[in-house]
Amino acid sequence: MPNPLLNIDQLPHFAAIKPAHVVPAMERVLEESRAKIAELCKIKQPLWHNFACVMEGIDNHIGRVWSPVGHLNAVRDSTELREAYQKGIELLTAYHTETSQNKELFRQYNRLRSNQEFADLSRAQQKVIDNNLLDFVLGGADLPSAEQNQLRQINQQLSRLSTGFERNLLDSTQAWSLHLSDRAQLSGLPQSAIDAAAQAARADGKSGWLFGLQLPSYLAVMQHLENGDLRRQMYQAYTQRASELSENGEYDNAPLIDQILELRSKQAQLLGFANYAGYSLVKKMAESSVAVLQFLNDLADHAKPVAEQELGELKEFARQQFDVQELNVWDISYYSERLREHRYSFKDEEVKQYFPAPRVLTGLFEIIRRLFKVEIVANSSIKVWHEDVQCFDLYVQDSLANGGKRLLGSLYADLYVRKNKRGGAWMDSCVHRRKHNGKLQIPVAFLTCNFTPPNGDTPALLSHDEVATLFHEFGHALHHLLTEVDEIGVSGINGVAWDAVELPSQFLENWCWQQSSLELIAQHYQTGQSIPCELLEKMRAAKNFQSGMQTLRQIELAMFDMRLHCDYDHADPESSVTALLDEIRSTVALIPAPHYNRFQNSFGHVFAGGYAAGYYSYKWAEVLSADAFGRFEEEGFFNPKTGADFLRSILQRGGVDDPNDLFVEFRQRPPQIEPLLRHSGLKQAGKLA
């Protein structure tokens, strides 16, 4: 039977893909790639068409084989797939390291760069070549063979450690649960959370109610359960995940963190950087770790006074209304939710009735149509990996295309939490746009969330925060799918500076708050009634509730990440990751963390994702997104020209141009921080350094 992973002319046949297919497919495609590269290194005059374009095709082929494997590992975890994935990622890491250190291949790119043909290439093609040359330098192509070998070993170790970190976190999250059999213990919980817990218990062969550390279950308990002792248990279990304090230390990530930091430091130093932050920032907008930390400190100066006032109000409210003299850390979410309900006279459970997932999707698609003239249509013929997954095609009107519309891309949407699925929300690429020999490869995206699933005849009801999450990830998907760049190395989000990549995602979140767009996405799941104007105004009034505290939390995480990678000395026996986090908390955080808090052991963005020395990107890009949205505030939320300009200047341009130049093209001036401060309720104004 043919290996389904090798059939790259069609979308993946997920049901046919087995763990046993992974290693043979990767061995074959990598062997073929090495043979092609060997031939490319013999070309006497490397040009775009006979060299760089062929390399693009090699990268595309590998990506088409590997992307379904990486995706299934995140959404359909099993012991067999884990083992196959680990072997596959080791093969892939070895190949990438070997390729990036190939001195003859490096020389070929340099020959092409210095060839007179280079000036006649498109800007996208030139950018692909320049990016590849930088990747060779960062991959160690200039290093002596002994140091190349060191770097090769480091890359393999980092790959294994990052995968291990992510698996420990998933296993630790799934290993803990809270089983309740007394209904009185559920006091305060919304009915939707009770129903979800009952459904979870039944699925586990139990009566009563089962709560876990997956975010929908955890947040429901922390925000609504009256029983403070149970909230404490949940908080402690959640903040101890993947640590020596959970599951007898079976999934402890602390040793992995130490090894990852040490190896990253060695990697950076081998390549001539003082620290890993310097290495990481080479491809980002921010010029240095000093600039990043200054940006974060400036933002903290705006946020901290607001946060201090918010915390004072919360403590006073808890004293007056509940006779609570001291707030524990596991009380913060609970009493914050009571204060929000008291101040704005509505509950999340009331709001959720108006956000059934099918209606939210329909409304989101209409918003995209109005903004960018893109039509999104369901496609039930695409093969999926789980019955919950939905597929959609994106079209634009085109009189020259068959049927008067042109296919732009396709999207898999996997929205609901389930066992053996990684937590969180993300967008990833399945297929990249590429045009070769007159044939266009259509981009395809994976959009993954972890919302509470439908229950019987009741559709999935989303909180407004979950609606914002969906919009956020869809913004990433649009960046990937609406690109008009034909070179794979800079199409979609490829080649985009990491601290600018959040611009489209955070930008789209703004349409969760406008009355004209909320009318499209909000409709009562039973009555079909539109969301009442009174409730809508209450929601909008509560938009910046505790925004100072939330901003400080993000600054804390961003500072922790950056300082881990620029001035933390892993070799100093007096230093520790926990001590550094405690130091940062002492200057930024307002709420002391308990001694058992091991947040760092679950910081997957930094230790198992792409955000090492880059977590600040969320706030950095939020400056850009808030300011970009400011033009829509000035010209109209569905102004067709403004939408067309954003599409042309941001979404379609891929990684060809400098993000700052693209922003200036759209906004006709450099970015300013004032819109972010205004949108966040932090009031004061200033400019982005």
XYZ file of C-alpha atoms in Angstrom:
689
model
C 0.000 0.000 0.000
C 1.439 3.426 -0.957
C 2.596 5.680 1.858
C -0.112 8.407 2.125
C 2.414 10.959 3.401
C 4.205 10.831 0.050
C 1.108 11.794 -1.926
C 1.699 15.540 -1.873
C -0.430 16.346 -4.906
C -3.537 16.233 -2.715
C -4.459 17.342 0.782
C -3.485 14.830 3.495
C -5.619 11.707 3.869
C -5.497 11.843 7.671
C -7.448 8.645 8.316
C -4.931 6.690 6.254
C -1.847 8.120 7.965
C -0.376 5.703 10.523
C 2.644 6.138 12.810
C 4.441 3.464 10.787
C 4.332 5.746 7.735
C 6.285 8.592 9.332
C 9.901 7.411 9.399
C 9.895 5.721 5.940
C 8.345 8.843 4.387
C 10.849 11.178 6.013
C 13.813 8.949 5.163
C 12.754 8.851 1.532
C 12.035 12.555 1.077
C 15.228 13.580 2.867
C 17.319 11.112 0.851
C 15.859 12.536 -2.365
C 16.497 16.076 -1.120
C 20.143 15.346 -0.317
C 20.646 13.898 -3.791
C 19.130 16.983 -5.428
C 21.256 19.315 -3.293
C 24.385 17.415 -4.295
C 23.518 18.067 -7.942
C 22.746 21.734 -7.264
C 26.170 22.185 -5.710
C 27.749 21.171 -9.044
C 26.039 23.884 -11.104
C 28.677 26.219 -12.533
C 26.426 29.284 -12.760
C 23.637 29.164 -10.155
C 20.642 31.278 -11.158
C 17.131 31.619 -9.802
C 15.507 29.150 -12.191
C 18.154 26.411 -12.007
C 19.157 26.737 -8.365
C 17.185 28.874 -5.877
C 13.816 27.916 -7.345
C 14.788 24.235 -7.153
C 15.749 24.689 -3.488
C 12.306 26.216 -2.891
C 10.772 23.105 -4.425
C 12.840 20.860 -2.151
C 11.708 22.777 0.938
C 8.113 22.638 -0.259
C 8.248 18.869 -0.771
C 9.629 18.263 2.719
C 7.022 20.584 4.246
C 4.153 18.839 2.475
C 5.279 15.483 3.886
C 6.012 16.695 7.420
C 3.193 19.171 8.144
C 0.445 16.537 8.664
C 2.771 14.599 10.977
C 3.499 17.613 13.156
C -0.165 18.511 13.222
C -1.405 15.049 14.170
C 1.171 14.925 16.940
C -0.523 17.996 18.447
C -4.164 17.011 17.985
C -4.222 13.173 18.020
C -1.503 12.169 20.443
C -0.664 8.496 21.007
C 2.350 6.551 22.239
C 3.035 5.166 18.766
C 2.752 8.551 17.074
C 4.980 10.149 19.707
C 7.734 7.670 18.979
C 7.384 8.107 15.227
C 7.256 11.893 15.543
C 10.384 11.938 17.699
C 12.314 9.870 15.169
C 10.989 12.039 12.353
C 11.901 15.324 14.026
C 15.404 14.012 14.706
C 15.803 13.155 11.025
C 14.469 16.572 10.028
C 16.653 18.448 12.519
C 19.740 16.593 11.313
C 18.866 17.441 7.712
C 18.287 21.147 8.408
C 21.492 21.425 10.430
C 23.463 19.619 7.737
C 21.974 21.814 5.001
C 22.549 25.082 6.861
C 26.206 24.088 7.362
C 26.774 22.971 3.765
C 29.656 25.222 2.712
C 29.305 24.480 -1.003
C 25.587 25.247 -0.922
C 26.421 28.481 0.911
C 28.925 29.359 -1.823
C 26.292 28.740 -4.481
C 23.917 31.212 -2.840
C 26.743 33.747 -2.585
C 27.540 33.243 -6.272
C 23.903 33.847 -7.132
C 23.819 36.930 -4.895
C 26.825 38.436 -6.673
C 25.627 37.461 -10.155
C 24.366 40.285 -12.365
C 21.056 38.389 -12.686
C 20.304 39.182 -9.038
C 19.413 42.798 -9.859
C 16.794 41.612 -12.349
C 15.020 39.304 -9.914
C 11.786 40.291 -8.190
C 12.041 41.740 -4.698
C 10.484 38.536 -3.342
C 13.139 36.405 -5.040
C 15.909 38.683 -3.799
C 14.512 38.472 -0.268
C 14.438 34.667 -0.422
C 18.119 34.625 -1.372
C 19.116 37.160 1.293
C 17.145 35.277 3.958
C 18.829 32.027 2.993
C 22.261 33.625 3.211
C 21.435 34.857 6.713
C 20.192 31.381 7.651
C 23.507 29.907 6.545
C 25.381 32.313 8.806
C 23.023 31.573 11.715
C 23.285 27.862 10.968
C 27.063 27.853 11.267
C 28.120 27.577 7.630
C 31.063 29.893 8.379
C 32.286 27.833 11.334
C 35.187 25.357 11.373
C 34.104 21.728 11.145
C 34.685 21.008 14.851
C 32.390 23.845 15.896
C 29.864 22.847 13.245
C 29.756 19.416 14.838
C 29.150 20.995 18.252
C 26.311 23.057 16.823
C 24.858 19.986 15.133
C 24.736 18.127 18.439
C 23.216 21.145 20.199
C 20.441 21.411 17.615
C 19.560 17.737 18.017
C 19.505 18.011 21.794
C 17.347 21.151 21.711
C 14.877 19.437 19.409
C 14.537 16.461 21.772
C 14.257 18.661 24.857
C 11.576 20.920 23.381
C 9.512 17.919 22.336
C 9.963 16.402 25.797
C 8.891 19.651 27.456
C 5.669 19.751 25.458
C 4.884 16.088 26.145
C 5.500 16.446 29.868
C 3.127 19.397 29.956
C 0.401 17.534 28.085
C 0.781 14.397 30.217
C 0.864 16.350 33.469
C -2.217 18.345 32.472
C -4.137 15.178 31.639
C -2.938 13.217 34.682
C -4.750 15.381 37.238
C -8.496 15.678 37.718
C -10.968 16.640 40.406
C -13.927 14.286 40.784
C -16.933 15.608 42.710
C -20.002 13.608 43.666
C -21.822 16.100 45.903
C -23.840 18.633 43.904
C -23.595 21.114 46.770
C -19.891 21.450 45.989
C -20.774 22.890 42.579
C -22.381 26.007 44.009
C -21.680 29.067 41.887
C -20.745 27.219 38.709
C -22.627 28.093 35.517
C -24.889 25.359 34.197
C -22.756 25.013 31.062
C -19.696 24.199 33.196
C -21.698 21.693 35.259
C -22.959 20.004 32.098
C -19.448 19.843 30.643
C -18.108 18.299 33.867
C -20.907 15.720 33.878
C -20.111 14.885 30.257
C -16.417 14.495 31.155
C -17.293 12.185 34.052
C -19.475 9.986 31.851
C -16.706 9.772 29.247
C -14.400 8.566 32.036
C -16.896 5.974 33.240
C -17.802 7.896 36.395
C -20.890 9.427 37.908
C -20.931 12.974 39.233
C -18.701 15.678 37.788
C -15.115 15.646 36.580
C -12.962 18.771 36.311
C -9.534 18.939 34.723
C -6.703 21.365 34.119
C -7.672 22.055 30.520
C -8.418 25.767 30.293
C -12.230 25.754 29.857
C -12.667 23.541 32.930
C -9.999 25.294 35.000
C -11.249 28.822 34.318
C -14.844 27.909 35.112
C -13.783 26.716 38.564
C -11.452 29.626 39.283
C -13.968 32.271 38.228
C -17.211 30.846 39.551
C -16.894 28.050 42.131
C -17.822 29.344 45.583
C -15.805 26.698 47.435
C -12.464 28.394 48.085
C -10.701 25.204 49.140
C -11.532 23.528 45.830
C -10.338 26.624 43.983
C -7.083 26.379 45.928
C -6.693 22.729 44.933
C -7.252 23.569 41.279
C -4.882 26.543 41.369
C -2.157 24.548 43.073
C -2.464 21.659 40.630
C -2.486 24.013 37.642
C 0.562 26.024 38.704
C 2.489 22.864 39.644
C 2.022 21.136 36.304
C 5.113 19.418 34.931
C 7.096 20.096 38.107
C 8.701 18.097 40.909
C 5.561 18.801 42.945
C 3.140 17.071 40.569
C 2.585 13.372 39.803
C 5.557 12.381 41.979
C 7.791 14.406 39.691
C 7.208 12.033 36.793
C 6.785 14.861 34.286
C 9.164 17.412 35.806
C 10.275 19.984 33.226
C 12.799 21.757 35.481
C 15.823 19.708 34.340
C 14.777 20.247 30.720
C 14.576 24.024 31.243
C 18.108 24.122 32.634
C 19.437 22.083 29.727
C 17.559 24.147 27.131
C 18.916 27.425 28.509
C 22.469 26.093 28.687
C 22.343 24.761 25.130
C 20.806 27.951 23.741
C 23.589 29.953 25.366
C 26.246 27.690 23.844
C 24.509 27.840 20.470
C 24.537 31.646 20.478
C 28.151 31.886 21.608
C 29.331 29.472 18.922
C 27.737 31.800 16.370
C 29.417 34.876 17.802
C 26.592 36.305 19.920
C 26.950 37.349 23.542
C 23.712 35.559 24.432
C 20.707 33.823 22.928
C 18.641 37.016 22.901
C 21.126 38.590 20.497
C 20.846 35.550 18.234
C 17.043 35.539 18.388
C 16.643 39.261 17.660
C 18.604 39.165 14.391
C 15.380 38.449 12.497
C 13.082 40.673 14.555
C 12.058 44.329 14.428
C 13.493 45.125 17.866
C 17.156 46.087 17.622
C 18.392 44.704 20.948
C 17.403 43.199 24.282
C 18.048 46.638 25.797
C 15.440 48.143 23.459
C 12.960 45.389 24.319
C 13.405 45.753 28.076
C 13.125 49.539 27.773
C 9.880 49.121 25.828
C 8.521 46.766 28.504
C 9.588 49.059 31.350
C 7.975 52.060 29.658
C 4.756 50.102 29.214
C 4.922 48.979 32.854
C 5.173 52.635 33.916
C 1.817 53.227 32.227
C 0.185 50.021 33.454
C 1.329 49.749 37.070
C -0.553 52.753 38.544
C -3.725 51.557 36.834
C -3.166 47.997 38.075
C -2.544 49.173 41.643
C -5.824 51.050 41.594
C -7.638 48.027 40.167
C -6.248 45.695 42.828
C -7.149 48.153 45.577
C -10.717 48.312 44.286
C -10.899 44.511 44.191
C -9.697 44.162 47.782
C -12.146 46.803 48.988
C -15.008 45.122 47.133
C -14.175 41.720 48.666
C -14.075 43.290 52.144
C -17.325 45.195 51.808
C -19.410 42.653 49.914
C -18.032 39.328 51.217
C -16.235 40.245 54.440
C -13.001 38.828 52.995
C -10.128 40.541 54.753
C -7.299 39.038 52.703
C -7.319 37.807 49.121
C -5.391 34.654 48.328
C -4.031 34.243 44.826
C -6.705 31.610 44.058
C -9.355 34.136 45.075
C -8.373 36.796 42.540
C -10.262 35.409 39.543
C -13.328 34.547 41.632
C -13.767 37.960 43.249
C -12.746 39.756 40.059
C -15.631 38.038 38.324
C -17.998 39.021 41.154
C -16.794 42.630 40.925
C -17.264 42.685 37.170
C -20.792 41.306 37.546
C -21.549 43.833 40.283
C -20.142 46.805 38.394
C -21.533 46.043 34.952
C -24.626 43.983 35.856
C -24.118 40.992 33.589
C -22.670 37.498 33.843
C -20.498 35.558 31.434
C -23.095 32.803 31.350
C -25.656 35.307 30.065
C -23.246 36.476 27.371
C -22.409 32.929 26.236
C -26.026 32.303 25.279
C -25.498 34.771 22.428
C -22.309 33.218 21.078
C -23.103 29.733 19.737
C -20.063 28.653 17.748
C -21.907 28.172 14.419
C -23.295 31.709 14.558
C -19.925 33.165 15.557
C -18.275 31.493 12.568
C -20.977 32.693 10.182
C -20.657 36.232 11.502
C -16.867 36.120 11.376
C -17.022 35.077 7.732
C -19.365 37.982 6.979
C -16.960 40.393 8.684
C -14.136 39.063 6.493
C -16.321 39.448 3.400
C -17.125 43.065 4.227
C -13.546 43.962 5.126
C -11.617 42.192 2.382
C -14.212 41.036 -0.182
C -13.329 37.413 0.570
C -16.064 34.756 0.619
C -15.682 31.754 2.943
C -17.604 28.579 2.075
C -17.824 25.226 3.884
C -16.249 22.254 2.104
C -17.397 18.874 3.433
C -15.422 16.882 0.861
C -12.036 17.430 2.530
C -10.816 14.492 4.635
C -10.269 15.299 8.338
C -8.742 13.658 11.443
C -11.782 13.997 13.760
C -15.510 14.402 13.284
C -15.436 17.808 15.011
C -13.184 19.306 12.340
C -14.735 21.633 9.762
C -13.183 22.744 6.476
C -13.658 25.953 4.527
C -12.533 27.435 1.223
C -11.765 31.122 0.713
C -12.730 32.784 -2.583
C -12.467 36.200 -4.190
C -14.538 37.478 -7.095
C -12.603 37.179 -10.362
C -14.272 37.536 -13.750
C -11.441 35.618 -15.414
C -11.812 32.548 -13.172
C -14.171 29.626 -13.664
C -17.521 30.464 -12.103
C -16.463 34.067 -11.612
C -14.526 33.412 -8.409
C -10.961 32.378 -7.639
C -9.886 30.010 -4.843
C -7.441 31.732 -2.478
C -6.919 29.024 0.116
C -8.471 26.466 2.439
C -8.773 26.121 6.197
C -9.171 23.274 8.699
C -10.929 24.428 11.902
C -10.547 22.125 14.939
C -12.266 24.105 17.681
C -13.053 21.816 20.629
C -11.109 20.395 23.542
C -10.670 16.616 23.714
C -8.400 14.025 25.196
C -4.935 13.635 23.644
C -5.055 17.100 22.100
C -2.542 19.778 23.045
C -4.026 22.693 24.978
C -4.161 26.288 23.797
C -4.989 27.847 20.454
C -2.817 28.245 17.371
C -2.642 28.545 13.609
C -0.191 26.479 11.618
C 0.495 25.956 7.954
C -0.478 22.822 6.072
C 0.446 24.059 2.593
C 2.207 27.278 1.539
C 1.375 29.345 -1.508
C 3.851 28.784 -4.329
C 3.778 29.390 -8.055
C 6.041 27.243 -10.212
C 6.003 26.647 -13.958
C 2.727 28.523 -14.209
C 0.989 26.305 -11.639
C -0.235 27.863 -8.396
C -0.124 25.871 -5.148
C -3.017 27.088 -2.980
C -2.204 27.753 0.704
C -3.935 25.724 3.421
C -4.034 26.462 7.164
C -4.736 24.566 10.385
C -6.712 26.599 12.957
C -6.855 24.896 16.359
C -8.655 25.926 19.568
C -9.796 24.181 22.743
C -13.334 25.374 23.415
C -15.936 23.422 25.379
C -17.646 21.168 22.804
C -21.369 20.914 22.036
C -23.384 18.940 24.574
C -26.262 16.953 23.112
C -28.532 19.351 21.232
C -26.868 22.396 22.766
C -24.250 23.932 20.480
C -20.870 25.001 21.780
C -21.417 28.306 23.582
C -18.372 30.559 23.593
C -17.368 33.110 26.161
C -16.491 36.485 24.710
C -12.836 35.771 25.500
C -13.096 32.617 23.397
C -14.670 34.617 20.577
C -11.632 36.914 20.722
C -9.340 33.864 20.639
C -11.083 32.581 17.516
C -10.735 35.978 15.827
C -7.072 36.121 16.847
C -6.193 32.788 15.284
C -8.269 33.602 12.224
C -6.187 36.739 11.775
C -3.099 34.529 11.593
C -4.896 32.296 9.091
C -5.754 35.265 6.862
C -2.104 36.334 6.891
C -1.189 32.864 5.642
C -4.056 32.402 3.173
C -4.473 35.818 1.547
C -0.842 36.273 0.544
C -0.132 37.202 -3.058
C 3.554 36.281 -2.812
C 4.501 33.302 -4.978
C 7.901 32.426 -3.473
C 7.400 30.019 -0.589
C 10.233 31.416 1.529
C 8.425 34.748 1.927
C 4.769 33.870 1.273
C 2.183 34.205 4.027
C 3.840 34.489 7.421
C 7.122 33.029 6.136
C 9.947 35.498 6.562
C 7.836 37.920 8.610
C 9.653 39.326 11.648
C 8.369 37.439 14.696
C 7.553 40.639 16.586
C 5.307 41.722 13.698
C 3.614 38.390 13.050
C 0.952 39.077 15.710
C -0.209 42.263 13.954
C -2.987 40.677 11.815
C -4.184 38.424 14.654
C -4.452 41.136 17.299
C -5.850 43.522 14.709
C -8.812 41.260 13.930
C -9.710 40.955 17.628
C -10.958 44.554 17.503
C -14.045 43.445 15.566
C -15.196 41.476 18.613
C -16.074 44.773 20.272
C -17.801 46.927 17.661
C -21.585 47.062 17.677
C -21.778 46.707 13.895
C -19.758 43.479 14.002
C -21.234 42.077 17.225
C -24.636 42.230 15.563
C -23.258 39.781 13.001
C -21.731 37.234 15.383
C -24.114 37.353 18.379
C -27.514 35.642 18.335
C -29.240 33.734 21.142
C -28.815 30.016 20.539
C -32.445 29.229 21.467
C -34.542 32.253 20.495
C -32.467 33.624 17.628
C -32.724 37.046 19.266
C -29.934 39.512 18.565
C -27.839 40.524 21.512
C -29.737 43.279 23.394
C -28.269 46.769 23.076
C -28.223 47.083 26.858
C -26.124 43.925 27.267
C -23.878 44.997 24.429
C -23.205 48.348 26.069
C -22.425 46.629 29.376
C -19.922 44.354 27.630
C -18.263 47.285 25.900
C -18.127 49.200 29.176
C -16.373 46.210 30.761
C -13.861 45.839 27.908
C -10.949 47.267 29.892
C -11.898 45.731 33.220
C -8.606 45.077 35.050
C -6.624 45.800 31.884
C -3.810 47.222 33.993
C -3.441 43.956 35.908
C -3.604 41.927 32.707
C -1.005 44.127 31.005
C 1.357 43.793 33.969
C 1.042 40.015 33.790
C 2.064 39.984 30.132
C 4.961 42.341 30.868
C 6.089 39.998 33.660
C 6.184 37.034 31.274
C 7.926 39.014 28.538
C 10.592 40.326 30.934
C 11.142 36.850 32.338
C 11.627 35.414 28.862
C 13.985 38.162 27.698
C 16.128 38.178 30.811
C 16.381 34.376 30.789
C 18.009 34.719 27.403
C 20.168 37.815 27.867
C 21.524 38.010 31.421
C 20.657 34.791 33.270
C 23.831 32.849 34.095
C 22.983 29.151 34.095
C 26.524 28.340 35.278
C 26.218 30.404 38.460
C 25.355 28.033 41.350
C 23.759 30.964 43.187
C 21.267 31.650 40.393
C 18.119 29.774 39.414
C 15.228 30.177 37.023
C 12.831 30.414 39.959
C 14.943 33.118 41.617
C 14.969 35.189 38.424
C 11.201 34.902 38.085
C 10.786 35.893 41.742
C 13.038 38.922 41.184
C 10.979 40.088 38.207
C 7.751 39.518 40.095
C 9.058 41.638 42.974
C 9.366 44.637 40.654
C 6.413 44.102 38.312
C 3.774 41.848 39.864
C 1.302 43.073 42.475
C 0.052 39.670 43.622
C 2.685 37.456 45.307
C 2.934 33.935 43.915
C 2.939 31.023 46.398
C 6.241 29.230 46.970
C 4.922 26.164 45.141
C 4.074 28.062 41.937
C 6.065 26.551 39.058
C 4.693 28.584 36.167
C 7.968 28.335 34.253
C 7.539 24.564 33.936
C 4.486 25.102 31.731
C 5.784 28.107 29.732
C 5.463 26.278 26.434
C 5.683 29.406 24.289
C 9.317 29.823 25.299
C 10.526 26.270 25.912
C 8.520 24.343 23.310
C 7.374 27.028 20.868
C 8.858 29.765 18.749
C 8.849 32.569 21.311
C 12.245 32.209 23.021
C 13.505 35.780 23.557
C 10.374 36.745 21.664
C 7.414 36.687 24.046
C 7.553 40.490 24.095
C 6.268 40.249 20.496
C 2.669 40.132 21.712
C 2.887 43.588 23.265
C 5.190 44.958 20.574
C 2.770 43.907 17.831
C -0.178 45.156 19.891
C 1.210 48.669 19.467
C 1.079 48.114 15.707
C -2.347 46.461 15.698
C -4.014 49.092 17.896
C -2.589 51.887 15.773
C -3.585 50.154 12.525
C -7.116 49.719 13.854
C -7.106 53.428 14.661
C -7.413 54.144 10.950
C -10.631 52.091 10.838
C -11.888 54.081 13.825
C -11.262 57.241 11.838
C -12.611 56.064 8.471
C -15.247 53.442 9.340
C -15.080 49.879 10.623
C -16.165 48.464 7.255
C -14.779 51.192 5.023
C -13.999 49.342 1.766
C -10.933 51.433 0.905
C -9.445 51.045 4.381
C -10.013 47.290 4.259
C -8.503 47.071 0.781
C -5.467 49.060 1.926
C -4.898 46.756 4.920
C -5.245 43.732 2.659
C -2.774 45.156 0.151
C -0.247 46.630 2.607
C -0.250 43.932 5.312
C -2.062 40.664 4.582
C -0.947 40.093 0.991
C 2.698 41.085 1.306
C 4.208 38.139 3.163
C 7.769 38.546 4.387
C 9.129 40.504 1.426
C 9.174 43.984 2.969
C 10.240 45.402 6.316
C 7.182 45.334 8.640
C 7.797 48.906 9.727
C 7.759 50.051 6.086
C 4.494 48.197 5.492
C 2.960 49.799 8.568
C 4.000 53.268 7.393
C 2.576 52.487 3.947
C -0.783 51.656 5.540
C -0.848 54.335 8.250
C 1.174 57.026 6.455
C 3.298 57.571 9.576
C 5.395 55.584 12.084
C 3.593 53.592 14.825
C 2.500 55.346 18.007
C 1.809 53.778 21.390
C -1.103 56.106 22.237
C -3.811 53.976 20.532
C -2.755 50.921 22.567
C -2.850 52.884 25.816
C -6.249 54.294 24.884
C -7.699 50.933 23.827
C -6.368 49.345 27.017
C -7.644 52.073 29.312
C -4.109 53.027 30.329
C -4.758 56.607 29.173
C -1.336 58.222 29.026
C 0.265 58.765 25.645
C 3.704 58.424 24.167
C 5.577 57.066 21.187
C 7.118 53.708 20.473
C 10.885 53.827 20.749
